CSV table of C-alpha atoms in Angstrom, one decimal:
chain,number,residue,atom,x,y,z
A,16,UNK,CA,8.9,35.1,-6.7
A,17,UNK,CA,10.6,32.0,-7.6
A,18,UNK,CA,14.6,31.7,-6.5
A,19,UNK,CA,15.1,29.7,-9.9
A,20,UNK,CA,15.0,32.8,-12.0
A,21,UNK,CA,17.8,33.5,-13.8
A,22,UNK,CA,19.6,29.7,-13.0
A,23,UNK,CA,22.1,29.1,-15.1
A,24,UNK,CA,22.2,32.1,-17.1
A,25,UNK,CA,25.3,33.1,-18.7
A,26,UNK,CA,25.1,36.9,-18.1
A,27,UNK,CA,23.2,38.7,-14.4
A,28,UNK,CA,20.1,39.4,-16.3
A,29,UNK,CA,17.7,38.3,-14.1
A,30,UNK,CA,19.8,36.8,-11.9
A,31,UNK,CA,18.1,39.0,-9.3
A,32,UNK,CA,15.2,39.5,-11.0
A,33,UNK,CA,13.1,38.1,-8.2
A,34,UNK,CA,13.9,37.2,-4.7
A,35,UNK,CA,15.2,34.5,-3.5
A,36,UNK,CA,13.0,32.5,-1.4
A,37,UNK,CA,15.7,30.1,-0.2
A,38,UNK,CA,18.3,32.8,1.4
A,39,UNK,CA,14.5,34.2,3.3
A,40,UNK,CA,13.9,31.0,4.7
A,41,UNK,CA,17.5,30.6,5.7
A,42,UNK,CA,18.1,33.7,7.2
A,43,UNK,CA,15.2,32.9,9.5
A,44,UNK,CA,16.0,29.6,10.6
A,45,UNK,CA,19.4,30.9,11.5
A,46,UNK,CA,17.6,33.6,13.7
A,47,UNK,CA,15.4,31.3,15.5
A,48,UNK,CA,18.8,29.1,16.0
A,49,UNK,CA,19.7,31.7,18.0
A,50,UNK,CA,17.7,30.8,20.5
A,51,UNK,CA,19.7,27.5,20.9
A,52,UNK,CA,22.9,28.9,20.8
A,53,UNK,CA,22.0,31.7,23.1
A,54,UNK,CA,20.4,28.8,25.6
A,55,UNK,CA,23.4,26.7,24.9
A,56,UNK,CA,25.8,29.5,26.1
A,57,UNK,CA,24.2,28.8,29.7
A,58,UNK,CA,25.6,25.9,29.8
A,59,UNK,CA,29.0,26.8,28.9
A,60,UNK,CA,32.2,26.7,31.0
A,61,UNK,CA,34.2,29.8,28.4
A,62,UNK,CA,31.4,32.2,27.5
A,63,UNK,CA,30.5,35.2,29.9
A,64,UNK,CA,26.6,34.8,29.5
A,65,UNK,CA,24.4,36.5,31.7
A,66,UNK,CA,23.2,33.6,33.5
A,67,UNK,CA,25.1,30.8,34.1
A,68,UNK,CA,24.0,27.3,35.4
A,69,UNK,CA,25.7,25.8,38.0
A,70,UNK,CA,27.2,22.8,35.9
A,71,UNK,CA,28.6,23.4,32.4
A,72,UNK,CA,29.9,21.1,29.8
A,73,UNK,CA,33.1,21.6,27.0
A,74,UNK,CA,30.6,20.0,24.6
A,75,UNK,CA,28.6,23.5,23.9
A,76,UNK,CA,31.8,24.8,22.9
A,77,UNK,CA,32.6,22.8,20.4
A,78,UNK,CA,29.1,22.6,19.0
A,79,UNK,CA,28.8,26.3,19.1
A,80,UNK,CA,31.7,26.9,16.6
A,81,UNK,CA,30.6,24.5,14.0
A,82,UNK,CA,27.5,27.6,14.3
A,83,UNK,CA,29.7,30.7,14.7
A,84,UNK,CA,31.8,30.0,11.7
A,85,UNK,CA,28.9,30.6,9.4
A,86,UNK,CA,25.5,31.4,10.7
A,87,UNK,CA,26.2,35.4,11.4
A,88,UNK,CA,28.8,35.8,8.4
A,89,UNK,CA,25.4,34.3,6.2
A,90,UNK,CA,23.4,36.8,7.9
A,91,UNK,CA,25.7,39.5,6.9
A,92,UNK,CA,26.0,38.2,3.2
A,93,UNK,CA,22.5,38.2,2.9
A,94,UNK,CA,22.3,41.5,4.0
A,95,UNK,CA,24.5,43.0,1.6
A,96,UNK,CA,22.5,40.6,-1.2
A,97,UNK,CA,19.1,42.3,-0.1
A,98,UNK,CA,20.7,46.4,-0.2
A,99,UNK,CA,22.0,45.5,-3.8
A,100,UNK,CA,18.1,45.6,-4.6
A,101,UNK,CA,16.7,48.0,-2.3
A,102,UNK,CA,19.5,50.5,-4.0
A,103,UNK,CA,18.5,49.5,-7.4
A,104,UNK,CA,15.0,50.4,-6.2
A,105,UNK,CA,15.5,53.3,-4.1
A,106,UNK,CA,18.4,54.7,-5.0
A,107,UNK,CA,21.3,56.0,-2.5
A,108,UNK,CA,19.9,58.5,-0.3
A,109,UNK,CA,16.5,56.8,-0.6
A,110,UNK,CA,18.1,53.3,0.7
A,111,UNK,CA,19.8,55.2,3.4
A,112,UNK,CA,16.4,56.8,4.9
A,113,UNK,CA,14.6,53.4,4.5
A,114,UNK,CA,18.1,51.7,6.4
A,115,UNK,CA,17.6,54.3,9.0
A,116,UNK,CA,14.1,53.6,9.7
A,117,UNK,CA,13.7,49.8,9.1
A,118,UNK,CA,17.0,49.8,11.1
A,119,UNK,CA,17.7,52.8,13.5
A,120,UNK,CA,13.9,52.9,14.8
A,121,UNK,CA,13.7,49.0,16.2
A,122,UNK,CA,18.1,49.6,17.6
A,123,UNK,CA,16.8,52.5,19.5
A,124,UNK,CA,13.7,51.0,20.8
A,125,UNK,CA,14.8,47.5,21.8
A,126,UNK,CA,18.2,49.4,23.4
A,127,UNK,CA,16.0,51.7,25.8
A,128,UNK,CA,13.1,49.2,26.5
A,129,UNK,CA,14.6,45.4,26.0
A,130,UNK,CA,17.9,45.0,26.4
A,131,UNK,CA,18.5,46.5,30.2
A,132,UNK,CA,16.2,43.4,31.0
A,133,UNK,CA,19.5,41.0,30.8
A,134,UNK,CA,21.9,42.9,32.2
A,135,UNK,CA,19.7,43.4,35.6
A,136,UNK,CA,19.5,39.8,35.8
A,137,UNK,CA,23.0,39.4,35.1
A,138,UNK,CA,23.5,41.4,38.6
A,139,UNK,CA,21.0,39.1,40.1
A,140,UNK,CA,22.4,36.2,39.4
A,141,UNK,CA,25.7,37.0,40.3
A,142,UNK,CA,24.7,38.5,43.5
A,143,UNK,CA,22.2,37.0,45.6
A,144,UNK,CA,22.0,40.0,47.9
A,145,UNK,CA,21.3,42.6,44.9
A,146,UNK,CA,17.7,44.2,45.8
A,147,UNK,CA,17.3,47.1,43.4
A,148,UNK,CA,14.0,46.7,41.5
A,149,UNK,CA,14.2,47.2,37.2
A,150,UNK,CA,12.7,50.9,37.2
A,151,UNK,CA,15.5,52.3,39.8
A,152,UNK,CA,18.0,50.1,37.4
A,153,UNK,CA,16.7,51.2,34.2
A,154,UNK,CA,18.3,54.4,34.4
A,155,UNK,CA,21.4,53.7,35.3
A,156,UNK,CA,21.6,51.5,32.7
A,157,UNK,CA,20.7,54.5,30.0
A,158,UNK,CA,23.5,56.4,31.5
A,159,UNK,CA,25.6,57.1,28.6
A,160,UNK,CA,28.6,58.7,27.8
A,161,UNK,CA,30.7,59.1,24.1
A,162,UNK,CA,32.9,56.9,23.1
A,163,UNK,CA,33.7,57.6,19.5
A,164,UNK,CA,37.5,55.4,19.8
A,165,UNK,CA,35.1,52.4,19.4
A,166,UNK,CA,33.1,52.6,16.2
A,167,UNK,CA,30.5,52.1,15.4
A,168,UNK,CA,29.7,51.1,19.0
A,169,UNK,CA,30.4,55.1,19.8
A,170,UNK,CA,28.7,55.3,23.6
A,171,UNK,CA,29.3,53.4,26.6
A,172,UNK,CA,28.0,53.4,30.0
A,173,UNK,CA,28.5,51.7,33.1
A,174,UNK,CA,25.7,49.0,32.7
A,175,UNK,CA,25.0,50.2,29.0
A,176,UNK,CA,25.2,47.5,26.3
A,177,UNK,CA,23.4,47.2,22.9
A,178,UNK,CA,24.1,43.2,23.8
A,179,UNK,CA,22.8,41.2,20.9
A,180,UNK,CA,21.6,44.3,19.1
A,181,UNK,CA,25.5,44.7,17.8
A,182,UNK,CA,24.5,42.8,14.6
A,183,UNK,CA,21.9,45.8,14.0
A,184,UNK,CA,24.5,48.2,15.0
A,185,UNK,CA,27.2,47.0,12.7
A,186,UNK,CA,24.4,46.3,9.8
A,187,UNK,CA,23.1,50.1,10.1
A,188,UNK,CA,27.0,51.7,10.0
A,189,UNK,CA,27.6,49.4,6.8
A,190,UNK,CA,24.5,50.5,5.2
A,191,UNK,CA,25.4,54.3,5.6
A,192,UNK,CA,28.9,53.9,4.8
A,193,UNK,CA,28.3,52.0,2.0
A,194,UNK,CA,25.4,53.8,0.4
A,195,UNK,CA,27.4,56.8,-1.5
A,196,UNK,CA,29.4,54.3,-3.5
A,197,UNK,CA,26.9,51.8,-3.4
A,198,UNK,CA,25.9,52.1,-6.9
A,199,UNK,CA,29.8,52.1,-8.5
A,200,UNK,CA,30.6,48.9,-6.3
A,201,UNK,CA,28.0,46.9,-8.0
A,202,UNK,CA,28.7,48.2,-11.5
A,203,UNK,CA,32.4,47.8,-11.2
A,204,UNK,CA,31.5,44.5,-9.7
A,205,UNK,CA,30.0,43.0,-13.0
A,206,UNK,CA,34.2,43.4,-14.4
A,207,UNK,CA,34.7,40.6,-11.8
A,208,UNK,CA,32.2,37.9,-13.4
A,209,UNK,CA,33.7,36.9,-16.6
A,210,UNK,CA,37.9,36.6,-14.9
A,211,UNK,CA,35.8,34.5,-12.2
A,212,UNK,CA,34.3,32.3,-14.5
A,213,UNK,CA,37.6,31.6,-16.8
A,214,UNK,CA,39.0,30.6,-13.2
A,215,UNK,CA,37.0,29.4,-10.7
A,216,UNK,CA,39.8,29.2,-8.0
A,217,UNK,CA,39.3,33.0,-7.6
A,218,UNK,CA,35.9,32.4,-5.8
A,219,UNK,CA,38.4,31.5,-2.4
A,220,UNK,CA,40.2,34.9,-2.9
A,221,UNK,CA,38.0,36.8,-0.4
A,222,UNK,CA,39.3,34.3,2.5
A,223,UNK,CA,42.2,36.5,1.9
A,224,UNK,CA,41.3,39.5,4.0
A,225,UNK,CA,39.2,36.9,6.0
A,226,UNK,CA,42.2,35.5,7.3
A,227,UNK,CA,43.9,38.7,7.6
A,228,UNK,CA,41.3,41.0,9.7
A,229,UNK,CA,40.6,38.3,11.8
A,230,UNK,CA,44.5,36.8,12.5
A,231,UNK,CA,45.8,40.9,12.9
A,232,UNK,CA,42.9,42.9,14.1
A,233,UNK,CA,41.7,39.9,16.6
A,234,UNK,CA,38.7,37.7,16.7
A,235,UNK,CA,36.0,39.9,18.9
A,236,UNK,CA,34.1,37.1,21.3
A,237,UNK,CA,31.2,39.6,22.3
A,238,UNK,CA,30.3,40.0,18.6
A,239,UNK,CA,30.2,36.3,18.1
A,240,UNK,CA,33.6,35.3,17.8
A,241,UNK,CA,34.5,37.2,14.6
A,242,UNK,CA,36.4,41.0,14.0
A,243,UNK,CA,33.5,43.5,13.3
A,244,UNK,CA,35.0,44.5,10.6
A,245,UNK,CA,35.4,40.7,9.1
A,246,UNK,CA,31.3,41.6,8.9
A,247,UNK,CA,31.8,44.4,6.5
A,248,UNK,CA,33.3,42.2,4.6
A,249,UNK,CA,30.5,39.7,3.7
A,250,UNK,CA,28.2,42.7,3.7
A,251,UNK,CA,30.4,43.9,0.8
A,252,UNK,CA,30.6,40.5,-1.3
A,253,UNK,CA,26.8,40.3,-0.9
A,254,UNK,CA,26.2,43.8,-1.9
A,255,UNK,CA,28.7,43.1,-4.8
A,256,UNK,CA,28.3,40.3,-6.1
A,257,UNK,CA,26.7,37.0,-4.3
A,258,UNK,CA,24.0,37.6,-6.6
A,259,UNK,CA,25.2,38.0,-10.2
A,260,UNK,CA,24.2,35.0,-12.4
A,261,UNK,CA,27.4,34.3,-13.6
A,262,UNK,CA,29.0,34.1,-10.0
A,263,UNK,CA,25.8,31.9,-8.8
A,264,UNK,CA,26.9,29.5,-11.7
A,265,UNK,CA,30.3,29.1,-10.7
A,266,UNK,CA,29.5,29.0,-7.1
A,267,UNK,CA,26.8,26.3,-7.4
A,268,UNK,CA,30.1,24.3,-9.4
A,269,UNK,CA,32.4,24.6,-6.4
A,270,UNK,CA,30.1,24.4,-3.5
A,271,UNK,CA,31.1,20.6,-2.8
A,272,UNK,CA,34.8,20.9,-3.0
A,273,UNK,CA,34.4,24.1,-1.1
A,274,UNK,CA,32.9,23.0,1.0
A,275,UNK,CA,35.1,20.3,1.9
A,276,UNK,CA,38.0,22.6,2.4
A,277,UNK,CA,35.5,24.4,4.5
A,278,UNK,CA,35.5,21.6,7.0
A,279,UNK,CA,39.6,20.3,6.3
A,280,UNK,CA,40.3,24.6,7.4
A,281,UNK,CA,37.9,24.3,10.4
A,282,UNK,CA,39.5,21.3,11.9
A,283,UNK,CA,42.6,23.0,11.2
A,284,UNK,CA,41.5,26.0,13.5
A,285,UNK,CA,40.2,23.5,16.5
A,286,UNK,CA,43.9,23.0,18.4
A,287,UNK,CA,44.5,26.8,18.5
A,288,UNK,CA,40.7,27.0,20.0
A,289,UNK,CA,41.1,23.8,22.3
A,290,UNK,CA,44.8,23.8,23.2
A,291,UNK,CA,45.4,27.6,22.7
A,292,UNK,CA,46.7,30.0,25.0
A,293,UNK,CA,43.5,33.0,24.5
A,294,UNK,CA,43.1,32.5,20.7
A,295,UNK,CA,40.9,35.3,19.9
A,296,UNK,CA,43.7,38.2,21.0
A,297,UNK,CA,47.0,36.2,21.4
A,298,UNK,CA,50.1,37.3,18.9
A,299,UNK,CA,51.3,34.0,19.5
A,300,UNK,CA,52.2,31.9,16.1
A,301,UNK,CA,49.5,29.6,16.9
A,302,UNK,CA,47.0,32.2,17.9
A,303,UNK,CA,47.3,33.9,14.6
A,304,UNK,CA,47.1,30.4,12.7
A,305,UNK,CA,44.0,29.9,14.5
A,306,UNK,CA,42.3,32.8,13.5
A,307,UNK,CA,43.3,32.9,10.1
A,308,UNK,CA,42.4,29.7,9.2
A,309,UNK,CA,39.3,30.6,10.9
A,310,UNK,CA,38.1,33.5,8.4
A,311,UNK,CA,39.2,31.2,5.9
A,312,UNK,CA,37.4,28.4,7.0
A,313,UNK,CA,34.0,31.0,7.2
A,314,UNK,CA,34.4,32.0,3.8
A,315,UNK,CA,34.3,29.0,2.5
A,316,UNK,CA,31.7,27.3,4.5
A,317,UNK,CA,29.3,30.5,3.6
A,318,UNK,CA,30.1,29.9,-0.5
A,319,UNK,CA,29.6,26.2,-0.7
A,320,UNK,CA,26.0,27.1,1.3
A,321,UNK,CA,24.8,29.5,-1.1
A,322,UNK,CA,26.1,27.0,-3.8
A,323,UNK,CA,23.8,24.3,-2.3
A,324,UNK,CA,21.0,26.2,-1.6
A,325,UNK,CA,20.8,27.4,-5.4
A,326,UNK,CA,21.1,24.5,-7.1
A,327,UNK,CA,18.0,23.6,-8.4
A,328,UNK,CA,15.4,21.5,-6.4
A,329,UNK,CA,13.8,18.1,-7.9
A,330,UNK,CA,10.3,19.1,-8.5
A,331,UNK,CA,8.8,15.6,-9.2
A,332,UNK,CA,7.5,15.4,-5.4
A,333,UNK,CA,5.3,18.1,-5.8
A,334,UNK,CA,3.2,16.3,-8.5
A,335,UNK,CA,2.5,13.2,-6.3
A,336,UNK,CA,-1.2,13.3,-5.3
A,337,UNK,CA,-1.4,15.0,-1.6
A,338,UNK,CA,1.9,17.0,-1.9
A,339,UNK,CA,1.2,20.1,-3.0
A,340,UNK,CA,-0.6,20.8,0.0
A,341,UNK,CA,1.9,20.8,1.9
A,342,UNK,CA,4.4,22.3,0.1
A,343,UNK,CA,1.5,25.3,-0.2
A,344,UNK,CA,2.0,25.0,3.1
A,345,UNK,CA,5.8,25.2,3.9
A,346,UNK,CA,6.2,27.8,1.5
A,347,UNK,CA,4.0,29.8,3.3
A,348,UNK,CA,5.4,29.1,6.7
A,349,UNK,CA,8.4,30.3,5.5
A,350,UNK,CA,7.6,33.3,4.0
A,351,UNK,CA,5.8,34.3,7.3
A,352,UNK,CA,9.6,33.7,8.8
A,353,UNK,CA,11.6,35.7,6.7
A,354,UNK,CA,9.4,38.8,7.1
A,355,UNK,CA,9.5,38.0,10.8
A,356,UNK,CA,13.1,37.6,11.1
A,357,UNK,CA,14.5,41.3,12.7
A,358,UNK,CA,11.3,41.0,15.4
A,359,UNK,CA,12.1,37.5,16.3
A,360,UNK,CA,16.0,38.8,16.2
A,361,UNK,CA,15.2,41.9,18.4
A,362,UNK,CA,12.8,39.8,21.0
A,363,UNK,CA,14.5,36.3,21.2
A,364,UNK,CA,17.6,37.0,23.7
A,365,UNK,CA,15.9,39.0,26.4
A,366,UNK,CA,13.7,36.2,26.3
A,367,UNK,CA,15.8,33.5,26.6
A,368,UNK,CA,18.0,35.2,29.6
A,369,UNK,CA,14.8,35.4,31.3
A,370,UNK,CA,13.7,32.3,31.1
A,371,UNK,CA,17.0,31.3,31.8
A,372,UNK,CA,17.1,32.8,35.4
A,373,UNK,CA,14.1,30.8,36.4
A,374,UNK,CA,15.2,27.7,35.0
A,375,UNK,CA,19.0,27.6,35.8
A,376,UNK,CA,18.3,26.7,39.8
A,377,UNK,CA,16.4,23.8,39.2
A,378,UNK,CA,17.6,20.7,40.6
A,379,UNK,CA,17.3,18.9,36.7
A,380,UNK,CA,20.0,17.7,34.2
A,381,UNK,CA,20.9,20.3,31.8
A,382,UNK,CA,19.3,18.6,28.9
A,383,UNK,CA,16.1,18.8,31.0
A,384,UNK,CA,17.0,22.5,31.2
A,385,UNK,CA,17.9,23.4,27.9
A,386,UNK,CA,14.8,21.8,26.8
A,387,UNK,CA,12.3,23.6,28.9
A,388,UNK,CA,14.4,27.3,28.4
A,389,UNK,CA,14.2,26.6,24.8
A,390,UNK,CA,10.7,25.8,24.4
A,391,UNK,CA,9.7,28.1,26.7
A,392,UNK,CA,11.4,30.6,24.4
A,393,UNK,CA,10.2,30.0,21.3
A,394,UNK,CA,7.1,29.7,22.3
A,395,UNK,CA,6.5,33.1,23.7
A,396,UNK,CA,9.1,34.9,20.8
A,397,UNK,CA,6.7,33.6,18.1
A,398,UNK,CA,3.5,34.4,20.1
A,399,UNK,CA,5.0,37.5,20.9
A,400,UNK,CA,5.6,38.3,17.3
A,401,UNK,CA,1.9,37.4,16.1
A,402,UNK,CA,0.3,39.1,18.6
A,403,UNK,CA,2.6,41.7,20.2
A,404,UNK,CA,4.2,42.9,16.9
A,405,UNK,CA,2.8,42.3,13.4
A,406,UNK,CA,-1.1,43.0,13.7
A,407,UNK,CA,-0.7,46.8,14.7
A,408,UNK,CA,0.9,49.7,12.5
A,409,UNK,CA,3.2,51.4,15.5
A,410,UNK,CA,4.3,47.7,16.7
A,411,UNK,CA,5.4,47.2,13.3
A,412,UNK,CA,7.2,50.4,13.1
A,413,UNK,CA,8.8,50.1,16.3
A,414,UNK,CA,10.2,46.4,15.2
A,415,UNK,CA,11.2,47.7,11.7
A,416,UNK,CA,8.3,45.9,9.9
A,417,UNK,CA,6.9,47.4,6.9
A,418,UNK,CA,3.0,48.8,7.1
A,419,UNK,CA,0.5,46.0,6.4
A,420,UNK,CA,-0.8,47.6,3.7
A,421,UNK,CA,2.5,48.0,2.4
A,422,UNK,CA,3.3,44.5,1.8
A,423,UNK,CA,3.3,43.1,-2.1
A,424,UNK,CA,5.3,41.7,-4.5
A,425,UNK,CA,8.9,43.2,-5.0
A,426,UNK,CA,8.5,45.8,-8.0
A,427,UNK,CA,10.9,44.2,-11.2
A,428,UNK,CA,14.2,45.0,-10.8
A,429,UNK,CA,16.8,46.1,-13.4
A,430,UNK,CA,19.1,43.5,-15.4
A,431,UNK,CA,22.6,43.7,-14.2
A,432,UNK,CA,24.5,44.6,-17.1
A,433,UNK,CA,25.9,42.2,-19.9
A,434,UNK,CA,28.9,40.0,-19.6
A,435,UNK,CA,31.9,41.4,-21.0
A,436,UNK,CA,33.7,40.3,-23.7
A,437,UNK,CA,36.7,38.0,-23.3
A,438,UNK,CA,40.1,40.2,-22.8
């Protein structure tokens, strides 16, 4: 359905009447991103990848935050956006089985039959004299034991990781947790829309807790440089309210200037990063700075996104002889995407950690090598999805895809309710 619907309207009605095309298309291009920042991570002199090449450069860092302040918060938002509907649809114990299925069945699989892949060849790489083959690895790597302390992360093991699966993880808890009260947060929500509009400023006021989770509870590296719970978070203001009309008015409004303070915060944040002693745990004055301004910085950066992306688009290029054709034609690419995004999620960093021990001892210059280890990548993730996921019904399943058969438009969703009356 068209992402216009509802543009401008001065109540939710059919705000989210339809889905929006744009956030799809987004949420896939940040996935397949992934595959550069995962490559780029090789390269770098901080990050604890599993294979490292020989010589590094400080320039991945810094490009890799302009990235990790936005891309997996958007994710997250998104998220939250798409669980408003499927609650609507399903209700709260429906949306929970569907969560658990579309969710808990690809986590599960991927854990047991993908992700022991990278941490073998993080042993191999580190030692040249380890000889154990995969299968005698494998099940040491499935040797599990509790660990409820670290929520919802709650076993641990030895070798064991979930590894880029966290997202999954954390995604799965906040749907369940969520779900009970699901329905009252997005009513109570619709209060929120008419103080918001009388004063835009408040759009900012979730960088609040941003800042706050991220300066006191600690900036988690492993889950890509942001407090899990920081996630819940965006989850929450997407489930809430990231889609009402009136809040996608006034967010379209601000998304320059937001923007813009977006990028003032950011720099603000790069001395602690750069000059800092262990910015992501420090209590250090600075340390804390750093991260707060951080999860402000995030907030902001995610807002004047969604602002941009729902502004509406200047349709005049479509009636030129010869381009409709190829809009036809991006359109459909990336509708193909979004579906494809959790396969592509689940396959892409195995893939690249692979192709990353082969390349990594070349004598080459790292762009040579990031090239090649990207390609390489995306070529075989997106093969590997046509072929290797989406045509069969217990591929699908396993990868959280819906049946084939099951795929058609979304079923009309209910108005959100009216605006309220000025107090």
């Amino acid at each position: 359905m068209s992402a216009d619907v509802g543009r401008g309207a001065d109540t939710g009605q059919g705000a989210d009447a339809g889905r929006r095309g744009e956030l799809d298309a987004l949420r896939a291009l940040v996935v397949l991103g992934l595959v550069f920042f995962h490559t780029a991570l090789v390269f770098s002199p901080d990050d604890d990848f599993y294979v490292k090449n020989a010589q590094t450069t400080d320039a991945v860092t810094v490009v890799a935050g302009f990235g990790v302040v936005w891309a997996m918060p958007m994710l997250f938002l998104v998220a939250g956006l798409g669980a408003r509907h499927s609650i609507r649809r399903r209700g709260p114990g429906g949306f929970a089985r569907e969560r658990l299925l579309r969710l808990g069945v690809p986590l599960v699989f991927a854990t047991a039959v993908l992700c022991p892949l990278p941490q073998w060849l993080r042993l191999r790489a580190a030692d040249p004299g380890y000889d154990e083959s995969y299968w005698r690895f494998w099940p040491r790597f499935l040797t599990v034991r509790p660990d409820p302390a670290d929520f919802p992360f709650v076993v641990e093991g030895d070798h064991f990781e979930t590894g880029h699966l966290w997202f999954v993880v954390l995604l799965l808890a906040f749907c369940l947790l969520l779900a009970p009260v699901a329905t009252r947060l997005t009513t109570g929500a619709g209060r929120v829309a008419p103080v918001l509009r009388r004063h835009p400023a408040l759009l900012l006021l979730p960088a609040l807790p941003l800042a706050a989770v991220n300066a006191l509870l600690g900036m988690e590296e492993e889950y890509a440089g942001w407090n899990r719970w920081a996630y819940l978070l965006f989850f929450l203001c997407g489930l809430t309210l990231a889609d009402d009309g009136r809040i996608r008015e006034v967010t379209r409004r601000a998304a320059v200037p937001v923007g813009l303070l977006g990028l003032v915060l950011f720099a603000g944040s790069a001395p602690g990063f750069v000059a800092g002693d262990d910015p992501f745990t420090a209590w250090t004055p600075l340390a804390l700075f750093t991260r707060a301004v951080f999860g402000a910085a995030g907030w902001c950066w995610v807002v004047s996104i969604l602002g941009l992306l729902d502004r509406p688009r200047n349709r005049t290029a479509r009636t030129r002889p010869g381009t409709g054709g190829r809009a036809a034609r991006r359109d459909a690419a990336l509708r193909y995407l979004g579906v494809a995004a959790l396969p592509l999620y689940v396959l892409h960093q195995p893939v690249v950690v692979a192709f990353a021990y082969g390349v990594v001892g070349w004598s080459a210059p790292m762009a040579v090598e990031y090239a090649v280890i990207v390609t390489a990548s995306l070529g075989v993730i997106l093969v590997g999805y046509e072929y290797g996921v989406r045509r069969t019904p217990v591929t699908r399943f396993l990868f959280g895809m819906r049946p084939a058969a099951a795929r058609r438009p979304d079923p009309p969703v209910p108005p959100d309710p009216p605006a309220l009356p000025p107090s």
